[in-house]
Coordinates of C-alpha atoms in Angstrom, one line a residue:
M1 CA 3.4 5.4 8.1
T2 CA 5.2 6.4 4.9
T3 CA 4.0 7.6 1.6
E4 CA 5.6 8.7 -1.6
R5 CA 4.3 12.3 -2.1
T6 CA 4.3 13.7 -5.6
K7 CA 3.9 17.4 -4.9
R8 CA 7.1 19.4 -5.0
D9 CA 8.1 22.4 -2.8
G10 CA 8.0 25.7 -4.6
E11 CA 6.5 26.6 -8.0
R12 CA 7.5 25.1 -11.4
P13 CA 8.8 27.5 -14.1
A14 CA 6.0 28.9 -16.1
T15 CA 7.6 27.5 -19.3
E16 CA 7.7 23.9 -18.1
P17 CA 5.2 21.7 -19.9
T18 CA 2.8 19.9 -17.6
R19 CA 2.1 16.7 -19.6
G20 CA 3.5 14.4 -22.3
P21 CA 6.9 13.1 -23.1
G22 CA 8.5 16.5 -23.5
R23 CA 8.1 17.4 -19.9
R24 CA 11.8 17.2 -19.3
G25 CA 14.8 17.1 -21.6
A26 CA 16.8 13.9 -22.2
P27 CA 19.5 14.6 -19.6
Q28 CA 17.0 15.4 -16.9
R29 CA 15.0 12.2 -17.8
A30 CA 18.1 10.1 -17.6
A31 CA 19.1 11.6 -14.2
R32 CA 15.6 11.1 -12.9
R33 CA 15.5 7.5 -14.1
T34 CA 18.8 6.7 -12.4
A35 CA 17.7 8.3 -9.2
L36 CA 14.3 6.6 -9.2
I37 CA 15.8 3.2 -10.0
A38 CA 18.3 3.6 -7.1
G39 CA 15.4 4.7 -4.8
L40 CA 13.3 1.8 -6.0
S41 CA 16.1 -0.7 -5.1
V42 CA 16.3 0.8 -1.6
L43 CA 12.5 0.7 -1.1
L44 CA 12.2 -2.9 -2.4
A45 CA 15.0 -3.9 0.0
G46 CA 12.7 -2.7 2.8
S47 CA 9.6 -4.2 1.3
A48 CA 8.5 -5.6 4.7
L49 CA 7.5 -2.1 5.7
V50 CA 3.8 -1.3 5.2
A51 CA 2.9 2.1 3.8
C52 CA -0.3 4.0 4.1
G53 CA -1.6 7.4 3.0
A54 CA -1.3 10.6 5.0
A55 CA -3.8 12.9 3.3
A56 CA -7.4 13.0 4.6
P57 CA -10.3 12.5 2.2
R58 CA -11.8 15.8 1.0
L59 CA -15.4 14.6 1.1
H60 CA -17.2 12.3 3.5
P61 CA -20.5 10.3 3.4
V62 CA -23.3 12.1 5.1
F63 CA -26.5 10.1 5.8
P64 CA -30.1 11.2 6.0
E65 CA -31.2 12.3 9.4
R66 CA -34.0 9.7 9.3
P67 CA -33.1 6.2 8.0
V68 CA -34.3 5.5 4.5
A69 CA -35.1 2.2 2.8
E70 CA -31.9 0.7 1.5
K71 CA -31.7 0.7 -2.3
P72 CA -31.7 -2.8 -3.8
R73 CA -28.4 -4.1 -5.3
G74 CA -28.0 -2.7 -8.8
K75 CA -25.8 -3.1 -11.8
I76 CA -22.2 -1.9 -11.9
L77 CA -20.6 -0.7 -15.1
F78 CA -17.0 -1.9 -15.8
V79 CA -15.3 0.1 -18.6
L80 CA -12.5 -1.9 -20.2
S81 CA -9.8 -1.0 -22.8
A82 CA -10.1 -2.5 -26.2
A83 CA -6.7 -1.1 -27.3
R84 CA -4.4 -3.9 -28.4
E85 CA -1.3 -1.8 -29.2
Q86 CA 0.5 1.1 -27.6
T87 CA 3.0 3.5 -29.3
L88 CA 5.8 4.5 -27.0
A89 CA 7.8 7.7 -26.8
D90 CA 10.5 6.3 -29.1
S91 CA 7.9 5.3 -31.7
S92 CA 8.2 1.6 -30.9
K93 CA 5.1 -0.4 -30.3
R94 CA 4.0 -3.0 -27.8
A95 CA 0.9 -5.1 -27.1
T96 CA -1.3 -3.6 -24.4
G97 CA -4.9 -3.7 -23.0
T98 CA -6.7 -4.0 -19.7
F99 CA -4.7 -5.6 -16.8
L100 CA -6.5 -8.9 -16.2
G101 CA -6.3 -9.1 -12.4
E102 CA -7.5 -5.5 -12.0
L103 CA -10.6 -6.5 -14.0
Y104 CA -11.2 -10.0 -12.5
E105 CA -10.6 -9.6 -8.8
P106 CA -13.0 -6.6 -8.4
Y107 CA -15.5 -8.4 -10.7
L108 CA -15.4 -11.4 -8.3
A109 CA -15.8 -9.2 -5.2
L110 CA -18.8 -7.4 -6.6
T111 CA -20.6 -10.3 -8.1
G112 CA -19.9 -12.3 -4.9
A113 CA -21.6 -9.5 -3.0
G114 CA -24.7 -9.9 -5.2
H115 CA -24.2 -7.1 -7.7
E116 CA -24.5 -7.6 -11.5
V117 CA -21.6 -6.4 -13.6
V118 CA -22.1 -5.0 -17.1
F119 CA -19.1 -4.4 -19.4
A120 CA -18.5 -1.6 -21.9
T121 CA -15.7 -0.6 -24.2
D122 CA -15.1 2.1 -26.8
G123 CA -17.3 1.1 -29.8
G124 CA -18.4 -2.1 -28.2
A125 CA -15.2 -4.0 -29.3
A126 CA -14.1 -7.1 -27.4
P127 CA -11.7 -6.0 -24.7
A128 CA -7.9 -6.5 -25.0
I129 CA -5.9 -8.0 -22.2
D130 CA -2.3 -6.8 -21.5
P131 CA 0.1 -9.7 -21.9
E132 CA 2.1 -8.4 -19.0
S133 CA -0.8 -9.0 -16.7
L134 CA -0.5 -12.8 -17.3
D135 CA 2.8 -12.9 -15.6
A136 CA 2.8 -15.2 -12.5
R137 CA 4.1 -12.5 -10.2
Y138 CA 0.7 -10.8 -10.3
W139 CA -1.2 -13.9 -9.2
G140 CA -1.3 -15.8 -6.0
D141 CA -1.7 -19.1 -7.9
G142 CA -1.9 -20.3 -11.5
A143 CA -5.4 -21.7 -11.1
R144 CA -6.8 -18.2 -10.4
R145 CA -5.0 -16.8 -13.4
A146 CA -6.4 -19.6 -15.6
Q147 CA -9.9 -19.0 -14.3
A148 CA -9.6 -15.3 -15.1
Q149 CA -8.3 -16.1 -18.7
R150 CA -11.2 -18.5 -19.3
F151 CA -13.7 -15.9 -18.1
V152 CA -12.5 -13.1 -20.5
E153 CA -12.2 -15.5 -23.4
R154 CA -15.6 -17.2 -23.0
A155 CA -18.0 -15.0 -21.0
P156 CA -20.6 -13.6 -23.5
E157 CA -21.0 -10.4 -21.5
V158 CA -17.2 -9.8 -21.9
R159 CA -16.9 -10.8 -25.5
A160 CA -19.8 -8.6 -26.6
P161 CA -19.8 -5.6 -24.3
L162 CA -21.9 -2.4 -24.6
S163 CA -20.4 0.5 -26.4
L164 CA -19.6 3.5 -24.2
K165 CA -22.2 5.5 -26.1
A166 CA -24.8 2.9 -25.2
A167 CA -23.6 2.8 -21.6
R168 CA -23.8 6.6 -21.4
A169 CA -27.4 6.6 -22.7
A170 CA -28.3 4.0 -20.0
A171 CA -26.2 5.6 -17.2
D172 CA -29.2 5.9 -14.9
S173 CA -29.6 2.1 -14.9
F174 CA -26.2 1.7 -13.1
D175 CA -25.3 2.2 -9.4
G176 CA -21.6 2.8 -10.1
I177 CA -18.6 2.5 -12.4
V178 CA -15.2 0.8 -12.3
V179 CA -12.4 1.4 -14.7
P180 CA -9.6 -1.2 -14.4
G181 CA -6.0 -0.2 -15.2
G182 CA -3.4 -1.2 -17.8
Q183 CA -1.6 0.8 -20.4
G184 CA -4.5 0.3 -22.8
V185 CA -6.4 2.9 -20.7
M186 CA -3.9 5.5 -22.0
V187 CA -4.7 4.6 -25.6
D188 CA -8.5 4.5 -26.0
L189 CA -10.0 5.8 -22.7
L190 CA -7.8 8.7 -21.6
D191 CA -9.5 11.3 -23.8
N192 CA -12.8 9.4 -24.3
A193 CA -15.7 12.0 -24.1
D194 CA -18.3 9.3 -23.3
L195 CA -16.2 8.0 -20.4
H196 CA -15.6 11.5 -19.1
A197 CA -19.4 12.1 -19.2
L198 CA -20.1 8.8 -17.3
L199 CA -17.6 9.7 -14.6
A200 CA -19.1 13.1 -14.1
H201 CA -22.6 11.6 -14.1
F202 CA -21.8 9.1 -11.3
G203 CA -19.8 11.7 -9.4
A204 CA -22.7 14.1 -9.4
K205 CA -25.1 11.5 -8.2
H206 CA -22.8 10.5 -5.3
Q207 CA -22.5 7.0 -6.8
P208 CA -19.3 5.0 -6.5
V209 CA -16.5 5.7 -9.0
G210 CA -13.6 3.2 -9.0
L211 CA -10.4 3.9 -10.9
I212 CA -7.5 1.4 -10.7
C213 CA -3.7 1.9 -11.3
H214 CA -3.4 3.9 -14.6
A215 CA -7.1 4.7 -14.8
P216 CA -7.0 7.8 -12.4
A217 CA -5.1 9.5 -15.2
V218 CA -8.5 10.0 -16.9
L219 CA -9.3 12.5 -14.2
T220 CA -6.6 14.8 -15.6
R221 CA -8.3 15.0 -19.0
M222 CA -11.8 15.7 -17.7
R223 CA -13.2 19.3 -17.8
Q224 CA -12.4 21.1 -14.5
P225 CA -14.1 21.6 -12.2
N226 CA -16.2 18.5 -12.1
P227 CA -17.9 16.5 -9.3
L228 CA -14.6 14.6 -8.7
S229 CA -12.3 17.6 -8.7
G230 CA -9.9 18.2 -5.8
R231 CA -10.2 14.7 -4.3
T232 CA -7.5 12.7 -2.5
V233 CA -6.4 9.9 -4.9
T234 CA -3.7 7.4 -5.6
S235 CA -2.4 5.9 -8.9
V236 CA 0.6 4.0 -10.3
S237 CA 3.6 5.7 -8.6
S238 CA 6.5 7.4 -10.3
F239 CA 8.8 4.6 -9.1
E240 CA 6.5 2.0 -10.5
E241 CA 6.2 3.8 -13.8
V242 CA 10.0 3.9 -14.2
Y243 CA 10.3 0.2 -13.2
I244 CA 7.7 -0.8 -15.8
E245 CA 9.3 1.4 -18.5
T246 CA 12.8 0.1 -17.8
F247 CA 12.2 -3.6 -17.2
V248 CA 8.9 -4.3 -19.0
M249 CA 8.3 -1.8 -21.8
G250 CA 11.8 -0.9 -22.8
A251 CA 10.9 2.8 -23.4
D252 CA 9.0 5.7 -21.9
A253 CA 5.2 5.8 -22.3
Q254 CA 3.9 8.8 -24.2
V255 CA 1.8 9.8 -21.2
R256 CA 3.6 9.4 -17.9
G257 CA 4.0 11.1 -14.6
I258 CA 0.4 10.4 -13.7
G259 CA 0.8 11.5 -10.0
E260 CA 2.4 14.7 -11.0
Q261 CA -0.3 15.4 -13.5
L262 CA -3.0 14.7 -10.9
E263 CA -1.3 17.2 -8.6
D264 CA -1.1 19.7 -11.4
H265 CA -4.9 19.5 -11.9
G266 CA -5.7 20.0 -8.2
Y267 CA -6.0 16.5 -6.9
E268 CA -4.2 15.4 -3.7
H269 CA -2.1 12.5 -4.9
E270 CA -0.7 9.8 -2.5
A271 CA 1.3 6.7 -3.3
A272 CA 2.8 4.0 -1.1
F273 CA 6.0 1.9 -1.5
P274 CA 6.3 0.3 -5.0
G275 CA 4.4 -3.0 -5.0
S276 CA 2.4 -2.2 -1.8
A277 CA -1.3 -2.9 -1.6
Y278 CA -2.7 0.6 -1.4
A279 CA -6.0 2.2 -2.2
Q280 CA -7.7 5.5 -1.3
R281 CA -11.4 6.3 -0.7
D282 CA -12.6 9.9 -0.9
C283 CA -16.3 9.4 -0.3
N284 CA -17.7 8.0 -3.6
L285 CA -14.3 8.0 -5.4
V286 CA -12.1 5.0 -4.9
T287 CA -8.7 4.7 -6.4
S288 CA -5.9 2.2 -6.2
Q289 CA -2.2 2.1 -7.0
N290 CA -1.2 -1.2 -8.7
P291 CA -2.2 -4.8 -9.4
F292 CA -1.4 -5.8 -5.9
S293 CA -4.1 -3.5 -4.5
T294 CA -7.3 -5.1 -5.8
D295 CA -8.4 -6.6 -2.5
R296 CA -8.1 -3.3 -0.7
F297 CA -9.8 -1.5 -3.7
S298 CA -12.7 -4.0 -3.7
A299 CA -13.3 -3.6 0.0
L300 CA -13.3 0.2 -0.2
Y301 CA -15.5 0.2 -3.3
L302 CA -18.0 -2.1 -1.6
E303 CA -18.1 0.2 1.4
A304 CA -18.8 3.2 -0.9
L305 CA -21.5 1.2 -2.6
A306 CA -23.1 0.2 0.7
D307 CA -23.1 3.8 1.8
Y308 CA -24.8 4.9 -1.4
R309 CA -27.5 2.3 -1.0
R310 CA -28.2 3.7 2.5
G311 CA -28.7 7.2 1.0
A312 CA -25.3 8.7 1.7
R313 CA -24.3 11.9 -0.1
C314 CA -20.8 13.3 -0.3
A315 CA -20.0 16.5 1.6
E316 CA -17.1 18.4 3.1
D317 CA -16.4 17.7 6.8
A318 CA -16.7 21.0 8.6
R319 CA -14.4 19.8 11.3
D320 CA -11.3 19.8 9.0
G321 CA -11.8 23.3 7.7
R322 CA -11.3 22.3 4.1
R323 CA -13.3 24.1 1.4

């Protein structure tokens, strides 16, 4: 089983920046782009292959020695981007927001399993939907896409979400948190102190934390260490970033190389073939790679939620010797 691994052999020069558009010079970026696009073409030509992750989770659910009463189904907090515009590395701008399918599919899975979902954004603004996420290639059928659009346009709980400050004040009333992806995350959520505090809160209480596609980038901006530090994660891959920038956005994002940044901050980052359905669960932390991974993400998140309701706590597995 094959994965794209982001960690490189050897150490980086001490003078090399670790984040932002200045990480490499223009010639290096051009060469990297050419190589990655060529590699992407090869991988897409072999798209029948199925990829899966190689790294083991760092933490595992540990249950009480004596069975405990299962917690009732509670509310799950969905944090959405309200950013409607993104400035790219060349100073051009594009419309952005939350990726619709990464919001709607997990929402259906959780509410279908009997959980209530509460939405929140920075400042309580109505969420933005990335226009790219309406493209037919991200949807199995047009009816599902139309259903999702009606939901975000009409549902009162989506149109008038909580502010992140209000959600932070009410954190104890939720059983878990989900942050869908989309480039909007990189605009108004990446450095959001209230979101950082919420993620640390749920992580410390062994409650499920779900981060989709671009959303794992938030982990790189949280204070280290935190309850989620050092975990095995996935996110949008470097191949997928280059593809999006080249064929969708037309320029580099200001914040990019998410897998590399996660590795730089001590996380074990795994990514599968571009466009593969791939998600990782490291006890209560569930991450996924792209819009095609929502079914797998939802299944793993529901597993983590069921374990939490049965009293599970996250601990290292003494058998694998990791500390």
